[in-house]
XYZ file of C-alpha atoms in Angstrom:
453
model
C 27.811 3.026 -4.554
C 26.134 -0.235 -3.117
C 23.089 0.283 -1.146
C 22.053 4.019 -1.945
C 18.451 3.772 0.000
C 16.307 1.086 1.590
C 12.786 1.732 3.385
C 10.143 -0.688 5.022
C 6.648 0.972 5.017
C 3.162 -0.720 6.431
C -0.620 0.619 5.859
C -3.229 1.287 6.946
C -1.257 2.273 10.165
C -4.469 0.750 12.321
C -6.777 -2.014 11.939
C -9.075 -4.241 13.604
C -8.575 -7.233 15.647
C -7.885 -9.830 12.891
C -7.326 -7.367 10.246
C -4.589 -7.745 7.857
C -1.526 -4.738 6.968
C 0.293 -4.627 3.961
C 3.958 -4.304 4.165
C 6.339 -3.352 1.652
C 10.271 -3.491 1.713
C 12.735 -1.888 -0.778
C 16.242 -1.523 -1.889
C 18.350 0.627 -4.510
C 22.127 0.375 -5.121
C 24.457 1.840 -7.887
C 27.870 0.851 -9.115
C 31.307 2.070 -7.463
C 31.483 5.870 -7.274
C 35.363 5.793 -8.084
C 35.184 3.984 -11.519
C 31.845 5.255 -12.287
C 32.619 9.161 -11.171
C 28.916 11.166 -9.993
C 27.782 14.515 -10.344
C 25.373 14.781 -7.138
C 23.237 17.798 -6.615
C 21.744 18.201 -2.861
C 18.677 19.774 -3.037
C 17.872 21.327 0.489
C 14.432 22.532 1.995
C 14.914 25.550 4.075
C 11.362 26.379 4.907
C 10.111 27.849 7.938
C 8.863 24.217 9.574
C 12.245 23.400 8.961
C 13.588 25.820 11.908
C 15.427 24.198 15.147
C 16.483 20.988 15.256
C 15.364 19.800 11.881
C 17.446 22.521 10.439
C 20.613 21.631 12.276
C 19.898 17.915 11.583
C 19.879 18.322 8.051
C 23.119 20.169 7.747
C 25.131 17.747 10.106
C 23.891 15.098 7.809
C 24.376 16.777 4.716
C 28.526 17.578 5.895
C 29.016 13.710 7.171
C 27.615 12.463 3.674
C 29.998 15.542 1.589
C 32.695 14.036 4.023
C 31.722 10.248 3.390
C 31.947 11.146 -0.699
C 35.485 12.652 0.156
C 36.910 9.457 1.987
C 34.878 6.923 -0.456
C 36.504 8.597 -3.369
C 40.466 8.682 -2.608
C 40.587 6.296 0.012
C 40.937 9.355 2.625
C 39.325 12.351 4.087
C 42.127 15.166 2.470
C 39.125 17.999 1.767
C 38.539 17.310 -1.790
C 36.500 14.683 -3.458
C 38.714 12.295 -6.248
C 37.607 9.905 -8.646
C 36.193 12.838 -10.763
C 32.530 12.748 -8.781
C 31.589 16.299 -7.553
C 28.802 17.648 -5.511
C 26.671 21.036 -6.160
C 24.432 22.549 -3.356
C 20.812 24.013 -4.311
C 18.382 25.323 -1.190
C 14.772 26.386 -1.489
C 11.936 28.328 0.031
C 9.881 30.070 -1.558
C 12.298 30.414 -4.576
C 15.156 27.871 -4.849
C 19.181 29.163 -5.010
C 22.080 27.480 -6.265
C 24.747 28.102 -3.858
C 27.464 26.121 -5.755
C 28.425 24.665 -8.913
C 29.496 21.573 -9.444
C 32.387 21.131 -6.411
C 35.168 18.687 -5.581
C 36.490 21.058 -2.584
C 34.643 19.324 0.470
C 35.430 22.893 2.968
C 33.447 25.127 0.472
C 30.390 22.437 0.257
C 30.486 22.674 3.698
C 30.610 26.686 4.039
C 27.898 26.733 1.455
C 25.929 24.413 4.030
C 26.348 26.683 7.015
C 25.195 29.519 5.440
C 21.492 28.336 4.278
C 19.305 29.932 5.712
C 15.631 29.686 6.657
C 12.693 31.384 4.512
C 8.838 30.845 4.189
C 7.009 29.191 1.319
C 8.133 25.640 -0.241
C 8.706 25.692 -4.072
C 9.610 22.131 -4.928
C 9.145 23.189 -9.081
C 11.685 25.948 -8.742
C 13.962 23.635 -6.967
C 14.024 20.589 -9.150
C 14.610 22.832 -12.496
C 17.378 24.672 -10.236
C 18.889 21.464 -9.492
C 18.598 20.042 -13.421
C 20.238 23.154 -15.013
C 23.078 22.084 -13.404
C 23.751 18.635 -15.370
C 26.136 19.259 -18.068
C 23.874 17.322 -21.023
C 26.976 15.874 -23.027
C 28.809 14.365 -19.724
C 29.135 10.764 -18.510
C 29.028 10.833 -15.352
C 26.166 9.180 -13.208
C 23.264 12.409 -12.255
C 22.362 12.230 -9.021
C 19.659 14.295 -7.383
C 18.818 13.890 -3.826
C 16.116 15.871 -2.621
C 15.532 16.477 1.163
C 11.680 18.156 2.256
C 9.665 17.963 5.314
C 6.327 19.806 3.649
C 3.803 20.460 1.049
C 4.504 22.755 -2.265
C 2.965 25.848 -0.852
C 4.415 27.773 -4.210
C 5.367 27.445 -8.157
C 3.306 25.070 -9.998
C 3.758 20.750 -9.862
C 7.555 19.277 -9.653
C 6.080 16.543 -12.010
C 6.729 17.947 -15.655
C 10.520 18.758 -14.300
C 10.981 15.438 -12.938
C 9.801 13.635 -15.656
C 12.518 15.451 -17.847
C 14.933 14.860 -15.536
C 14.527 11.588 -15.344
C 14.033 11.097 -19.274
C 17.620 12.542 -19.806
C 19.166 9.851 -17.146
C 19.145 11.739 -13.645
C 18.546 9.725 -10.702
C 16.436 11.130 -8.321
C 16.249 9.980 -4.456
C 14.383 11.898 -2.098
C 14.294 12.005 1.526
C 10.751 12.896 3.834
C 10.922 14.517 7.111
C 7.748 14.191 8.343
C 6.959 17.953 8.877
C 4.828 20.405 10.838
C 2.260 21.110 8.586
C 2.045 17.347 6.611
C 4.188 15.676 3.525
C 2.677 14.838 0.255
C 4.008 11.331 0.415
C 2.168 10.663 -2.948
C 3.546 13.745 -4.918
C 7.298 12.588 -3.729
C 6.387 9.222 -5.364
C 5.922 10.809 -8.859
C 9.182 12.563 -8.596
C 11.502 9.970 -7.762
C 13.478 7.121 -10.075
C 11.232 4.199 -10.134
C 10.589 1.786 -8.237
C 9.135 4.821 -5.911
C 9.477 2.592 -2.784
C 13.136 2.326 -3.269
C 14.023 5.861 -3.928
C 11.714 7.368 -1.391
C 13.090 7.308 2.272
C 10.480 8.528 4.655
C 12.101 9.864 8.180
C 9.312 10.133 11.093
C 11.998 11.864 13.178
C 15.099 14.018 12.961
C 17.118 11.033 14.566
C 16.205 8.688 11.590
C 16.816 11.497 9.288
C 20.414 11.338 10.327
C 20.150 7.486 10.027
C 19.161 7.556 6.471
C 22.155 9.587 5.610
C 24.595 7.639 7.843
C 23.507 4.327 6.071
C 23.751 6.248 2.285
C 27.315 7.038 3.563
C 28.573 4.093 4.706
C 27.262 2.319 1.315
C 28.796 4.859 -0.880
C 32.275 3.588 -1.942
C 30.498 -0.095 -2.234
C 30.352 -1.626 -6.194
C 26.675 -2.556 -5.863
C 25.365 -5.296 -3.830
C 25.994 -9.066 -4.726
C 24.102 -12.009 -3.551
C 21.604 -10.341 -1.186
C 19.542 -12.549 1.051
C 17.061 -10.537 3.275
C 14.950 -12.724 6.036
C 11.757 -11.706 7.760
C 11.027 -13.004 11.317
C 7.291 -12.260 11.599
C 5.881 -11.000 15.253
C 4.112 -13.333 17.534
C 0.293 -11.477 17.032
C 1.125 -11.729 13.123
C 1.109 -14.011 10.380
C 1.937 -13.761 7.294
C -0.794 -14.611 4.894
C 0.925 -13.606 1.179
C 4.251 -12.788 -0.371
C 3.926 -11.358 -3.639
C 6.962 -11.888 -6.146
C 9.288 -9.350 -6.077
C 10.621 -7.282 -8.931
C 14.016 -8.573 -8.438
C 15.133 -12.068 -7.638
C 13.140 -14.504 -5.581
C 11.600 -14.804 -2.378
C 9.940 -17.731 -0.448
C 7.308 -18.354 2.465
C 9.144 -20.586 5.371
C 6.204 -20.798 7.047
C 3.686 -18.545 8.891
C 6.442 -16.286 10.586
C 9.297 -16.048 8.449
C 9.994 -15.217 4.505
C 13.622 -14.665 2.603
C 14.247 -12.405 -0.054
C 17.051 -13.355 -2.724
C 18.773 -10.945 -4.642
C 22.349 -12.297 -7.259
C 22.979 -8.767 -8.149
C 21.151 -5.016 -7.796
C 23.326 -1.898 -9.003
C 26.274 -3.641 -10.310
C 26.243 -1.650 -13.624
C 23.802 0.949 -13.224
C 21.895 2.593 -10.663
C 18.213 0.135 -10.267
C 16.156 -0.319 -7.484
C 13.619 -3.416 -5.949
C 10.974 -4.332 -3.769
C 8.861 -6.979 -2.168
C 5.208 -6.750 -0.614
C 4.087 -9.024 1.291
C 1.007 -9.315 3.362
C 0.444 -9.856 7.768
C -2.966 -10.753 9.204
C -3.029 -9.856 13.156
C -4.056 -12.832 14.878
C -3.968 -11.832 19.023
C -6.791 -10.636 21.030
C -5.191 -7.650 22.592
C -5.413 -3.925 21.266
C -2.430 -1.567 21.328
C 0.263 -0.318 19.059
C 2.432 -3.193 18.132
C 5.457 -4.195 15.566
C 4.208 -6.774 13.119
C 8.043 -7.495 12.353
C 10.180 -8.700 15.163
C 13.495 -8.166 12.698
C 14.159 -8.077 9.230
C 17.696 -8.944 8.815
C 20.611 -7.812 5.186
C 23.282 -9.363 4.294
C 25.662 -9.057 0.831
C 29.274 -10.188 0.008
C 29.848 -6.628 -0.229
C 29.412 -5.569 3.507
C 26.553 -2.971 3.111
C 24.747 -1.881 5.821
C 20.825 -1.581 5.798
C 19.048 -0.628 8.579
C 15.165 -0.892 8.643
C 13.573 1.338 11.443
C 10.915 -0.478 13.492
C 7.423 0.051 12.488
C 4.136 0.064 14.140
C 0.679 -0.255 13.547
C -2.630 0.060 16.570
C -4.992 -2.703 16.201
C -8.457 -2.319 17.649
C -9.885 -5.196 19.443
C -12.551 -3.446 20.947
C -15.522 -6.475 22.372
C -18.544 -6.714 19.987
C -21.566 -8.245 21.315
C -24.151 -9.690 19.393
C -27.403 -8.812 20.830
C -29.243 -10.852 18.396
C -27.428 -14.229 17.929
C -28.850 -16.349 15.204
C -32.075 -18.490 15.976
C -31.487 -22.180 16.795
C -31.487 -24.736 13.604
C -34.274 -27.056 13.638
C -33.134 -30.181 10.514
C -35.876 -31.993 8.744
C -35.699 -33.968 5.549
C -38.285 -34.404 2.956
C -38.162 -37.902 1.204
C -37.473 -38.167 -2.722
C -40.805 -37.544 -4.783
C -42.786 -36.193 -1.591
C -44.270 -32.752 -2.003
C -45.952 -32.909 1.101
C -44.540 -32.943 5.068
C -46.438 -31.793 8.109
C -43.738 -31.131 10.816
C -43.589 -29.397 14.211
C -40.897 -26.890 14.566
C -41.035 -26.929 18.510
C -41.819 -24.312 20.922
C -40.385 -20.967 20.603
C -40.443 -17.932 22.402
C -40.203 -13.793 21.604
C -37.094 -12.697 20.801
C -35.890 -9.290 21.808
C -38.579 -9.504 24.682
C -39.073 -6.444 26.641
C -41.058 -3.199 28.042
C -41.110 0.770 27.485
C -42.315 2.738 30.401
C -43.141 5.903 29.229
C -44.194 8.700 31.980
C -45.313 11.845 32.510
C -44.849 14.664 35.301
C -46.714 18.114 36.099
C -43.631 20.385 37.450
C -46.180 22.483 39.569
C -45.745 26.327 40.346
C -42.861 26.827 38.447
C -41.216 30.517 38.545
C -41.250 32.740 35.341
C -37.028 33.398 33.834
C -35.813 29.909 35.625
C -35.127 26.969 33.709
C -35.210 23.715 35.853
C -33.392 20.524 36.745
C -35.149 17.128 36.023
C -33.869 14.226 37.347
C -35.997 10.702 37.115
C -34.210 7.856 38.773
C -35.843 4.003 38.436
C -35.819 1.425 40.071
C -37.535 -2.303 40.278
C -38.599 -4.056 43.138
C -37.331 -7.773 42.922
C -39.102 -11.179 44.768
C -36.820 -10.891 47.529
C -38.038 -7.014 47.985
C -34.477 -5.736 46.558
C -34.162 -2.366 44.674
C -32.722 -3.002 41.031
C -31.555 -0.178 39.424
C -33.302 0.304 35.741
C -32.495 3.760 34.802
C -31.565 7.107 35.300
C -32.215 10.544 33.192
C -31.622 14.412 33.553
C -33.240 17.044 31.678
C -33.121 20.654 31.292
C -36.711 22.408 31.490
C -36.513 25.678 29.274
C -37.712 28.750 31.463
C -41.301 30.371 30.522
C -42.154 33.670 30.628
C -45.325 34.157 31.726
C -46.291 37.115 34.045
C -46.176 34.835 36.957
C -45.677 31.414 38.050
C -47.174 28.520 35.967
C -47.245 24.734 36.076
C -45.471 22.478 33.524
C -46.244 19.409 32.114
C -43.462 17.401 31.098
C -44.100 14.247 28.431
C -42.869 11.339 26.632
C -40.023 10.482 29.140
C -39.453 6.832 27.915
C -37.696 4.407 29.470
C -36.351 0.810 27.936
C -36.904 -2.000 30.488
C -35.404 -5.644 28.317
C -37.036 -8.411 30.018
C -33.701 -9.965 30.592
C -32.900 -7.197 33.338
C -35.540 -9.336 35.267
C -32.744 -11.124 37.031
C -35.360 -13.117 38.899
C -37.595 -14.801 36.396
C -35.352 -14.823 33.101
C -38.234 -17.665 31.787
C -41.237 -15.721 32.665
C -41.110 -12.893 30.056
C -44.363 -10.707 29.521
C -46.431 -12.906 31.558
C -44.710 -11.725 34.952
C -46.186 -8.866 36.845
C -42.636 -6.534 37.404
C -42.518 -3.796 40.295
C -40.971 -0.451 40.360
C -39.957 2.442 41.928
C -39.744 6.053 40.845
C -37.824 8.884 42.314
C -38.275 12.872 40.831
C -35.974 15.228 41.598
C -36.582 18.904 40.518
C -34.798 22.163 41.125
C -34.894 25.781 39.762
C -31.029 26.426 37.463
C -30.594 30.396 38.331
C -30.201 31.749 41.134
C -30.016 35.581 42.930
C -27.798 34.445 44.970
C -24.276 34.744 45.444
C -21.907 33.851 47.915
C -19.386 35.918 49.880
């Protein structure tokens, strides 16, 4: 089988200037399909978010990897699968439907395929235990679930309990994520696959990688596991990597802040087993945007497989901070052994956070019952060299009265903050400096009669 799944997943999927993302990567292989014969069950979503192009995705995919099976298993593509593997078909919706038994003949697979259909609801439960009663309990063949979903269970009652019994009785299960209309249940997926979860889950953000996971199962198919595996990371420029946690399998080293390699002797030579490797990247650039932390994580086996790891992103947020109130200057003074006395002077110091409020009032005179109105109050200060500064501007709406005729208003409390650094000319000076505005009041009624034509 050789490589049956890899994935490389990062989260969060955004963090801050000089935050740090954890990555994880992940493999699973199983021994040769032709001496170790499969019974595979597909196990196909055919909800309604799966209509268009997803749909027609999934069957392509699902034919090339009947046809791979075919080819892997006889050494040619005759229309029916040798070695004594076989392949059974099982859709679901709202219910779940096997469409075949157990099959070696690759053209009714494939008829069973073009005839699924699309339905509401997604029962996962129904599916799995659809799926399971197909397992002949006494064989020994390898069993082989792969379950494909782009959504949530929206009917039946938790996959888990199924799964678990599955799994207990020696069925592999893989499953595949579309990323779908409505959301995936990532976790939930976790608890139903083979463990490690990271190298039986394959999550597909688009249709395109959908068909890439299922070219890459393919092409590692006929492959007797996977034998002296080195994997090497090339971190990204804005990145380094801070931590590399030992894997599960084999061992993996820290070259130095941009690169790691992964060793693996053997994975799946006698039995279907999976690995993975986390490692930690701290972003280390002063620009925001969505970037790759990995320039290129690179396989390689004396068996040939072919692993593929989609490129992944994350946005980092380097958004300016200011610090309005920087720390204090540090004034150092020692007292001498035995003293418990010291008169010393600290300095001169001035305010901190020095500034003004102007707060004003306004009489809005004669104003017209049923008509809110339009306050504007624009400020401005006068500097030595007689220049206008600009210090602030606010709008309000009045609320209309409705008095029998017209009334003044008195309008309160309309506060303005004036920091003494805005005093371009005498930054020094601070509240001992006489400062000089202007204010400008503009005021108009917000309804009208009047329309025109």
């Amino acid at each position: 089988m050789g490589i049956t799944a890899s994935s490389y997943t990062l989260f969060p999927d955004t963090i801050s200037c000089g935050g740090e993302v954890e990555g994880i990567l992940s493999l699973s292989a199983g021994p040769d399909i032709v001496s170790n014969p499969a019974d595979i069950v597909m196990v196909l979503d055919c909800s309604g978010s799966m209509e268009g192009e997803p749909f027609a995705a999934m069957k392509a995919s699902v034919k090339t990897f009947i046809d791979i099976i075919d080819e892997s298993t006889d050494e040619n593509q005759d229309g029916n699968i040798g070695g004594g593997s076989q392949i059974a078909i099982v859709s679901f919706a709202r219910t779940a439907t096997q469409w075949t038994g157990f099959l070696t003949n690759t053209a009714d697979l494939k008829t069973a395929v073009n005839n699924l259909t699309i339905d509401g609801g997604t029962n996962h439960e129904d599916a799995f235990t659809k799926a399971y009663s197909l397992f002949d309990p006494d064989t020994t063949h390898q069993k082989i679930m792969v379950m494909f979903t782009d959504g949530q269970s929206t009917a039946g009652g938790s996959a888990v309990p199924i799964t678990t019994l599955a799994k207990e009785n020696g069925v592999v299960i893989y499953c595949v994520v579309l990323k779908g209309l409505f959301g995936t249940d990532v976790p939930a997926a976790s608890l139903w696959v083979s463990s490690p979860a990271t190298s039986f889950l394959s999550i597909a953000p688009t249709t395109a990688e959908l068909e890439e996971i299922f070219a890459e199962l393919a092409a590692n198919i006929s492959n007797p596991g996977a034998t002296e595996i080195l994997m090497e990371g090339l971190v990204a420029d804005d990145f380094i990597l801070t931590e590399l946690l030992p894997p599960d399998k084999g061992t993996a080293q820290m070259l130095d802040a941009h690169s790691f390699r992964w060793n693996i002797a053997k994975l799946g030579a006698t039995a279907i087993e999976g690995a993975s490797l986390r490692f930690r990247l701290k972003h280390i650039a002063t620009t925001s945007g969505e970037k790759a932390p990995m320039k290129e994580i690179s396989y390689s086996d004396v068996e040939n497989n072919v692993v593929i790891f989609s490129v992944r992103k994350v946005f980092t947020d380097c958004t300016e901070e200011i610090d309005v109130t920087p720390c204090p200057p540090v004034v150092t003074f020692t007292m001498d052994d035995c003293q418990d006395f010291l008169e010393y002077d600290l300095g001169n110091f001035i305010w901190e956070n020095a500034g003004r409020i102007l707060e004003c009032s306004l009489t809005l005179r004669q104003i017209c019952p049923n008509r809110s109105t339009a306050l504007a109050l624009i400020l401005t200060e006068i500097d030595d060299e007689g220049e206008s500064r600009p210090r602030g501007f606010q709008t309000f709406t009045i609320p209309a009265h409705h008095a029998n005729g017209c009334r003044d208003i008195h309008v309160k409390a309309i506060r303005f903050v004036l920091p003494e650094d805005s005093d371009t000319a005498c930054r020094s000076c601070r509240l001992c400096k006489k400062r000089r505005f202007k204010m400008q009041v503009i005021a108009h009624a917000i309804e009208s009669n009047f329309s025109c034509k």
